[in-house]
Coordinates of C-alpha atoms and ligand atoms in Angstrom, one line a residue:
X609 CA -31.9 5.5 35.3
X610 CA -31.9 1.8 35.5
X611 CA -31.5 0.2 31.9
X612 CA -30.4 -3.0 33.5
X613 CA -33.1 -5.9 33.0
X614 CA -33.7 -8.7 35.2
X615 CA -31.5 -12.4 34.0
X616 CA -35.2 -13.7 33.5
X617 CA -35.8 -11.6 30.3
X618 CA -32.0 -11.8 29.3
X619 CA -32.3 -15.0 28.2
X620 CA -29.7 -15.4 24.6
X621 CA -31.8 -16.5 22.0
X622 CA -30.1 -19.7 20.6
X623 CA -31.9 -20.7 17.4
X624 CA -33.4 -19.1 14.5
X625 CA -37.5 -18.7 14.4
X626 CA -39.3 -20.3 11.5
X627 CA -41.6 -17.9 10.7
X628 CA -43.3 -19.3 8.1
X629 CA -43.2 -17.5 4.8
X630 CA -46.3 -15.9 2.7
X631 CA -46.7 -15.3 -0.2
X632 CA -49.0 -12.9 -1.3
X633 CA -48.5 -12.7 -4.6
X634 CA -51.5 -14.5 -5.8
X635 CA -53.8 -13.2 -3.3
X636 CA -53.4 -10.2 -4.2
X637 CA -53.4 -10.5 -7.6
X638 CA -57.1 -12.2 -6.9
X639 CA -56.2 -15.8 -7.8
X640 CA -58.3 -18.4 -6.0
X641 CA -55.8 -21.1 -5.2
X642 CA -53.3 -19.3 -4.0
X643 CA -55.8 -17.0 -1.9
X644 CA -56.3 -20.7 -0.6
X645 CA -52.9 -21.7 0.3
X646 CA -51.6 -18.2 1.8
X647 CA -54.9 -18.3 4.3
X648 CA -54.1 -22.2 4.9
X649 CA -50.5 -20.8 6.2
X650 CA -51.4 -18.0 7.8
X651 CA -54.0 -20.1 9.9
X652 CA -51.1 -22.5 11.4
X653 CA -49.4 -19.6 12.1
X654 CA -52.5 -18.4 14.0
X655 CA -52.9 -21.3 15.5
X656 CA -49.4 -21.9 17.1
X657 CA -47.8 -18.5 17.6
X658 CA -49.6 -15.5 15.8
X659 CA -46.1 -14.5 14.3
X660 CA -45.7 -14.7 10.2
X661 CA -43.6 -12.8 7.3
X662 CA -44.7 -11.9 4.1
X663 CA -43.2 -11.3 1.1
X664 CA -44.4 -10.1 -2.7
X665 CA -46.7 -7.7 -0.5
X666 CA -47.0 -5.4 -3.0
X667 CA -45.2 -2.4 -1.3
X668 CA -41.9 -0.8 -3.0
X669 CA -38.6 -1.4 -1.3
X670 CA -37.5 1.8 -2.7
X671 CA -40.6 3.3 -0.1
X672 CA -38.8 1.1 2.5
X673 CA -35.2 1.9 2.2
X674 CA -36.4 5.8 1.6
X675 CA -38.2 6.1 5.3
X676 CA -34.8 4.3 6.6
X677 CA -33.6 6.9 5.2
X678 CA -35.2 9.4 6.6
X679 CA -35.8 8.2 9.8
X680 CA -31.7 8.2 10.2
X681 CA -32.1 11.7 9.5
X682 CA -34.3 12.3 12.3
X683 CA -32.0 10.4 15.0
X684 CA -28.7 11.7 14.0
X685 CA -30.5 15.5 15.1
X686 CA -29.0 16.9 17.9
X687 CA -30.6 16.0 21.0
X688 CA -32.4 19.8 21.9
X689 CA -33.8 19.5 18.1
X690 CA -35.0 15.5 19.2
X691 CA -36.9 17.2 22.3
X692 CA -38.1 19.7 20.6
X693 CA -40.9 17.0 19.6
X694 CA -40.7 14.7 22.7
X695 CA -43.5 12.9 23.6
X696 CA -45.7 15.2 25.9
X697 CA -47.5 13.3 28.7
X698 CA -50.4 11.4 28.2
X699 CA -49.9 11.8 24.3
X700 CA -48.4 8.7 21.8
X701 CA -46.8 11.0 19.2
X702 CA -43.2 12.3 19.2
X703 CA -39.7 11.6 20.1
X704 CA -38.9 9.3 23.3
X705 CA -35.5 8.7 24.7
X706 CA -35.5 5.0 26.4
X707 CA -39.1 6.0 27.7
X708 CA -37.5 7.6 30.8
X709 CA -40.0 10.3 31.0
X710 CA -42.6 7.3 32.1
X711 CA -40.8 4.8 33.4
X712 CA -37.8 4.2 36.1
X713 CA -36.9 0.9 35.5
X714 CA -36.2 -1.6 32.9
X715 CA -35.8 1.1 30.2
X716 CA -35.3 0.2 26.6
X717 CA -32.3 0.7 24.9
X718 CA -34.3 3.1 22.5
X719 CA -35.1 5.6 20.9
X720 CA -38.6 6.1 19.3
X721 CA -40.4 8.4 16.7
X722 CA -43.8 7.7 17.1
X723 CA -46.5 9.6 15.1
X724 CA -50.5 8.8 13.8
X725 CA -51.8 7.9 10.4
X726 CA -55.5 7.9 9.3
X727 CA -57.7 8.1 6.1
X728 CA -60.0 11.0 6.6
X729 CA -62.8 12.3 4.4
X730 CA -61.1 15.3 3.2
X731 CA -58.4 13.8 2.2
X732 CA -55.5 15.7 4.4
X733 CA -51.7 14.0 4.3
X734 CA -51.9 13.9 8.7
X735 CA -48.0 12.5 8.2
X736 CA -46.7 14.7 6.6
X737 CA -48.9 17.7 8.4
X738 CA -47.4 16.5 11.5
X739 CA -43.7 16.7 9.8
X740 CA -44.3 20.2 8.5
X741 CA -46.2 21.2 12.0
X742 CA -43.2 19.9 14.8
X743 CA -40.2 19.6 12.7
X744 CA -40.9 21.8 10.0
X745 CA -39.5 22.5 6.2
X746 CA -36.7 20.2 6.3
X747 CA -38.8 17.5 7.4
X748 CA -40.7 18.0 4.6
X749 CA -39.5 15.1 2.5
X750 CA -39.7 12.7 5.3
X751 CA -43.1 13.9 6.1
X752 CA -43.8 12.9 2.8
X753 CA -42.2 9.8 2.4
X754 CA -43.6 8.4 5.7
X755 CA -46.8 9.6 4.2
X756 CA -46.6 7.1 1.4
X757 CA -45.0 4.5 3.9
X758 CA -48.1 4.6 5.9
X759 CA -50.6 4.4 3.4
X760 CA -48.9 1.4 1.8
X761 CA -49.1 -0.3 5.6
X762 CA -52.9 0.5 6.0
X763 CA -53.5 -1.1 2.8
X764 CA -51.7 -3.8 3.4
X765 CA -52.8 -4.6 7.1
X766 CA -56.5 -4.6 5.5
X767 CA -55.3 -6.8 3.4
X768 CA -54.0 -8.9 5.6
X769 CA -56.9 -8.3 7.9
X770 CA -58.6 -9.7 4.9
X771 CA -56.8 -12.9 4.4
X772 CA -56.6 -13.9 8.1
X773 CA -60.3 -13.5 8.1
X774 CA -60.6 -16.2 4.9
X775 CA -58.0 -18.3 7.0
X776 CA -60.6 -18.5 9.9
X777 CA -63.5 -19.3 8.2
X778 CA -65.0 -15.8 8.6
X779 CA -67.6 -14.7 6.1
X780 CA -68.4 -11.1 7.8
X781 CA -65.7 -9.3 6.3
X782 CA -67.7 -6.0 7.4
X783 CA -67.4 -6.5 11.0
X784 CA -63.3 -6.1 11.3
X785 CA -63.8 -3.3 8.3
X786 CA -66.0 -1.3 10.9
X787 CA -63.5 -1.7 13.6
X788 CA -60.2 -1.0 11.9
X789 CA -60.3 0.7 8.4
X790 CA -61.6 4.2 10.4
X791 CA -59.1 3.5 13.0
X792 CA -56.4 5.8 13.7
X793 CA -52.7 3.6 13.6
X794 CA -49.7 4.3 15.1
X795 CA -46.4 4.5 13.2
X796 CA -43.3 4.1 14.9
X797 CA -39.6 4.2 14.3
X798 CA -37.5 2.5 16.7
X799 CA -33.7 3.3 16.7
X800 CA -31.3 0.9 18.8
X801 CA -27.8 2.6 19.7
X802 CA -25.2 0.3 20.1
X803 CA -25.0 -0.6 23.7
X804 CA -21.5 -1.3 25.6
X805 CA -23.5 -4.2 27.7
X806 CA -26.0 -5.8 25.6
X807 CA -26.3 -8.5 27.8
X808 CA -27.8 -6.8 30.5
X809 CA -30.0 -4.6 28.5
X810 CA -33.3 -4.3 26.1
X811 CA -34.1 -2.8 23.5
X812 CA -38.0 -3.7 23.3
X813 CA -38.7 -5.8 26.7
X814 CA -40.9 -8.6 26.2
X815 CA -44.7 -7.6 25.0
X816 CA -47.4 -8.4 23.1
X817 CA -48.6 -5.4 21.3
X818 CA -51.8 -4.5 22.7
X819 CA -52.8 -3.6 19.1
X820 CA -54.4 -5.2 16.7
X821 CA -51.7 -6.2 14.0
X822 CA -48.5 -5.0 13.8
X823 CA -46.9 -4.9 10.3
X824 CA -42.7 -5.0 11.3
X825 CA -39.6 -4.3 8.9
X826 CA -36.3 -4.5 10.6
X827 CA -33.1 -3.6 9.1
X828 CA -30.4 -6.3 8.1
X829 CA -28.6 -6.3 11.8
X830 CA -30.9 -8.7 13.6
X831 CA -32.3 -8.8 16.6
X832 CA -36.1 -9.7 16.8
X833 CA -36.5 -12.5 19.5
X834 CA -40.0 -14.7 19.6
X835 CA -40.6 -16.6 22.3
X836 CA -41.7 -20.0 20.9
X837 CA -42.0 -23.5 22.0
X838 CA -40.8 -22.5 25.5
X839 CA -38.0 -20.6 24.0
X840 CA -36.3 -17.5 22.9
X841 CA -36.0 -17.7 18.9
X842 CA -34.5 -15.2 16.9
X843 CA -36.2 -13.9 13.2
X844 CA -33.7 -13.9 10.7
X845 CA -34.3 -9.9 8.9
X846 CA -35.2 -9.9 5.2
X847 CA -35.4 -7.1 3.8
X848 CA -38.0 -7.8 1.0
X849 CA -40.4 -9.8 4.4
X850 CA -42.6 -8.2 6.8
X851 CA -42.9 -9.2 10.1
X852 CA -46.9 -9.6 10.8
X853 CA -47.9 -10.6 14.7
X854 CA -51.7 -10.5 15.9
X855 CA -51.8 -8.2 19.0
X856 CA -54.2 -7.9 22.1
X857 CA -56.9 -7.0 20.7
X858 CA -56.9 -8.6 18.2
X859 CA -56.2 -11.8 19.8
X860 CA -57.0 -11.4 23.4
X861 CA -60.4 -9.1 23.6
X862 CA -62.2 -11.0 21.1
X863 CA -63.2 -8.2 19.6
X864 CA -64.3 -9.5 16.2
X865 CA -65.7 -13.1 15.0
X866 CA -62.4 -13.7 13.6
X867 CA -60.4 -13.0 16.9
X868 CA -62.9 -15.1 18.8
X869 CA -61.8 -18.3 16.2
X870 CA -58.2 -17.3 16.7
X871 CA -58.5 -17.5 20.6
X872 CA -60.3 -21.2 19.8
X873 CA -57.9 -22.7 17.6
X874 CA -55.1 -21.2 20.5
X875 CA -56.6 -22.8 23.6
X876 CA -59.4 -24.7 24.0
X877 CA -62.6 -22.8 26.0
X878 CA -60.8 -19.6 25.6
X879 CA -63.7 -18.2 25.5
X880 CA -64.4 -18.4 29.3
X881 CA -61.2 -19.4 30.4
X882 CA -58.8 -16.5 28.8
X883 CA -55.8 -17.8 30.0
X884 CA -53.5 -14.7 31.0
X885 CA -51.9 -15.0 34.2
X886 CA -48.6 -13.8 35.8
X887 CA -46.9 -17.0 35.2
X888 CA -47.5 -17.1 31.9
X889 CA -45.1 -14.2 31.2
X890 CA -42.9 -15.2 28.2
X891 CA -45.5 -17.5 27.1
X892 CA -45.7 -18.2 23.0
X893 CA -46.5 -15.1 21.7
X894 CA -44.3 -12.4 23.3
X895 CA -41.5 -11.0 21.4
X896 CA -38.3 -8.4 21.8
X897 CA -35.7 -6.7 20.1
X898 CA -32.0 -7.1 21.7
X899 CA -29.5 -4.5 21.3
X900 CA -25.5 -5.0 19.6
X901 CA -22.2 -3.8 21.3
X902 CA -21.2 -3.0 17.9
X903 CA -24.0 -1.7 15.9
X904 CA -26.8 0.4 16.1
X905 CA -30.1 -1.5 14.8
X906 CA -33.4 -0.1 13.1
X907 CA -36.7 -1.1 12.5
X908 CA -40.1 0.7 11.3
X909 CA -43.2 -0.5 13.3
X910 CA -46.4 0.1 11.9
X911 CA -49.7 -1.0 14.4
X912 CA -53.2 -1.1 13.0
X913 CA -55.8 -0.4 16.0
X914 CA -59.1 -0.5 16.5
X915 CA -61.1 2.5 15.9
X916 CA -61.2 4.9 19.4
X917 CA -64.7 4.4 20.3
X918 CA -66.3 1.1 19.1
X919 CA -66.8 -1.1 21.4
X920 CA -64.8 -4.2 21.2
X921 CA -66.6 -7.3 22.8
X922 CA -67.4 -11.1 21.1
X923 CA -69.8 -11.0 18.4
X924 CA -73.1 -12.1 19.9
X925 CA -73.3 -15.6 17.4
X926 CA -69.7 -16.6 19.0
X927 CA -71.5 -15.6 22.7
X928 CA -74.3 -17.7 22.4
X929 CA -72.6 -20.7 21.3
X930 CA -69.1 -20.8 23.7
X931 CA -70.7 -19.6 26.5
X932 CA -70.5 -16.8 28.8
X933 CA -68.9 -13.1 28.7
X934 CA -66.0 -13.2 31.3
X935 CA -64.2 -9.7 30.3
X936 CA -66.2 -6.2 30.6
X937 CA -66.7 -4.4 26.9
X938 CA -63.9 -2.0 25.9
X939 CA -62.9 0.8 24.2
X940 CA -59.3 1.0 22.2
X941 CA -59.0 4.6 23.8
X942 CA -59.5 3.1 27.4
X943 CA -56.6 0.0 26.5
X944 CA -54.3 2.8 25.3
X945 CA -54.8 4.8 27.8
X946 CA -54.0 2.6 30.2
X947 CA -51.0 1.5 28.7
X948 CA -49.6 5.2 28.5
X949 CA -50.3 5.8 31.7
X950 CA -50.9 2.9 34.3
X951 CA -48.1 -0.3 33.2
X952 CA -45.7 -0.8 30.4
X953 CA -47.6 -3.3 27.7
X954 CA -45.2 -5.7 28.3
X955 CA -46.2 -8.2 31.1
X956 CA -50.1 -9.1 31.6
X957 CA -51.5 -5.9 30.3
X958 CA -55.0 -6.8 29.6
X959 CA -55.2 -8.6 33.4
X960 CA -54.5 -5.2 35.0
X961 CA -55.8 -3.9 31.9
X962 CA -59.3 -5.4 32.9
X963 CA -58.8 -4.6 36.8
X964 CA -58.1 -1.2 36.2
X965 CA -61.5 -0.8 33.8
X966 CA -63.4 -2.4 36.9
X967 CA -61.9 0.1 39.8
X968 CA -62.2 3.5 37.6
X969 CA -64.7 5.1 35.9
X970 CA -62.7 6.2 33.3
X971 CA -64.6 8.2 30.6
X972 CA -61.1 10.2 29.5
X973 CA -59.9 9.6 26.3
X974 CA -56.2 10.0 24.9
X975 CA -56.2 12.8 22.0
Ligands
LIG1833 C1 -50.1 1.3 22.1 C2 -48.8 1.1 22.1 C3 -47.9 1.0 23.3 C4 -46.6 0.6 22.8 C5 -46.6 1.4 21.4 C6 -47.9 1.0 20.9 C7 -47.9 -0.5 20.5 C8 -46.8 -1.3 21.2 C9 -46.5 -0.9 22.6 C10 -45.1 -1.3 23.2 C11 -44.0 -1.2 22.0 C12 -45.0 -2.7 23.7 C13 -43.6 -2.9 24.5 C14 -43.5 -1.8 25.6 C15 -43.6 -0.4 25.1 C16 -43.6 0.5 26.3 C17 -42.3 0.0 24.3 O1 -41.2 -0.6 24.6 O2 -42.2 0.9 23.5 C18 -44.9 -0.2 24.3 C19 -45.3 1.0 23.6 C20 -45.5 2.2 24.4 O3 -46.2 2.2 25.5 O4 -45.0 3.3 24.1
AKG1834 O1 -37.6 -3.5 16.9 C1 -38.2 -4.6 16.8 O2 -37.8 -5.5 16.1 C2 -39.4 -4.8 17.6 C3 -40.1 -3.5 18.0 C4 -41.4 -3.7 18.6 O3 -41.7 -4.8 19.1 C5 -42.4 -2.6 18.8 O4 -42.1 -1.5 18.4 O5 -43.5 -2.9 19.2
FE2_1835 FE1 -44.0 -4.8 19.5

């Protein structure tokens, strides 16, 4: 097993990331001018590096410390009880150790809980029915409280969803409701042993999630690196901020009107051009966590997706006035797909992404 990553990626981080700081207070509390000035921040932070914090988000810290809680719970198991819900192939949900079951080399320094969340009609807790179904009655409380720890992400990444679509000028609000509020999200605990040589190691290599938008809270150790002006920049944690970044397909697919304006304020003729080459690994809007000699680190990822089988593609108004289609139509079940199976999302995923979609004739999708 090869946890050792190449010096290109090792890179310290030597200053602290700016992530600028909203406020949602007012939004969500329905008031005009401050609706204003949050979407006014949140679109320079769209428009240089897709990375922003919020704060006053409306979500108890008592439901934050509780899933840290519980999650601790979960990683201090014995290791047989951990496998006893490992990740099975070609499925996202369970325990993974470093990823070694898909990967050889550059493995992360982690270990992940990753399980699903969606709304559904008749009203079923699918958190805490997968607690009670693979770990079982003393899982119950954590199956419950990551329950309520998911629902308060959903409803805030709508909202959010909501905001950044004021910030870009967007008036269909119903075109990224259709995509995402059915979709089914992904909710992941990451847990970062100490490490003896944290120099040579990861514990998240460099990626863009190839989700739509992550909603991050990461305990008080540090260790989220952005990669910003040319540079590795490290996010100072708060625990009362989120961490909010825009993810593939979101940003890259231009899947809605409002990810086709992100793409223009980013780079001019994006639209055609879709700038995502090799060498532009470590560009502005990768991110990683680094691991500690001394102490083991946490953090609670929550990723809003698409829904599994709409089709994400540029809205036809956007189409007809920047140009030409460069990038085939797309399915979130054919992006994650890939990404279990074919690469790590880390470097260029959606250019072997897209290759990959031309050469197959994939019709599987991931359960
Ligand atoms: C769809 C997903 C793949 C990953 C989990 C979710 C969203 C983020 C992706 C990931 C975290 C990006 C970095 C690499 C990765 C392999 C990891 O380190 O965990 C990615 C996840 C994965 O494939 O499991
Ligand atoms: O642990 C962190 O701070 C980042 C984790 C991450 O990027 C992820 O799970 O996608
Ligand atoms: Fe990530």
């Amino acid at each position: 097993m090869n946890f050792v990553w190449p010096k290109e990626y090792l890179v310290n981080a030597n200053e602290e990331f700016q992530a600028p700081l909203i406020d949602l207070d007012g939004f969500l509390k329905g008031n005009k001018e401050a609706t204003k000035n949050a979407a006014k921040l949140i679109s320079k932070a769209c428009s240089t590096h897709g990375f922003f914090q919020v704060i006053n988000h409306g979500v108890d810290l008592s439901l934050i410390s509780e899933a840290y809680d519980q999650m601790d719970g979960f990683f201090k198991l014995p290791i047989d009880k951990k496998l006893s819900v490992r990740k099975m192939k070609g499925s996202m949900w369970g325990y993974s150790g470093a990823h070694a079951d898909r990967f050889s080399s550059k493995l992360p320094w982690k270990e992940t809980l990753s399980f699903p969340f969606h709304d559904n009609d008749t009203f079923e807790p699918v958190v805490t029915n997968y607690f009670d179904s693979t770990l079982g009655d003393d899982f119950q409380q954590a199956g419950e409280a990551f329950q309520k720890y998911c629902e308060a992400m959903k409803k805030l990444g709508m909202k959010v969803m909501e905001i950044l679509a004021i910030s870009l000028g967007v008036d269909k609000s119903d075109y990224y409701k259709y995509l995402f509020e059915d979709g089914c999200s992904i909710m992941r605990c990451n847990y970062y042993p100490s490490c003896q040589e944290p120099s040579v190691a990861l514990g998240t290599g460099p990626h863009c999630d190839p989700t739509t938008l992550t909603i991050l809270h990461q305990d008080q150790v540090g260790g989220l690196d952005v990669f910003a002006d040319h540079k590795w920049q490290t996010v100072r944690p708060r625990s009362d901020a989120f961490v909010v970044n825009i993810g593939d397909t979101f940003t890259d697919r231009v899947a809605a009107s409002i990810q086709a304006k992100v793409r223009c304020v980013w780079k001019l003729g994006i639209i055609n051009g879709f700038e995502y080459h090799f060498d532009r690994l470590f560009d502005d809007l990768f991110y990683r966590a680094v691991v500690n000699r001394y102490k083991e680190r946490r953090s609670l990822a929550f990723f809003l997706c698409p829904k599994d089988d709409k089709v994400l593609r540029p809205p036809q108004d956007i189409m007809s006035r920047d140009g030409t289609k460069q990038y085939p139509d797309f399915t979130w079940s054919q992006l994650l797909q890939f990404t279990q199976n074919y690469y790590r999302a880390d470097e260029a995923t959606l250019q072997n992404f897209i290759k990959w979609l031309k050469s197959s004739k994939t019709t599987n999708h991931l359960p």
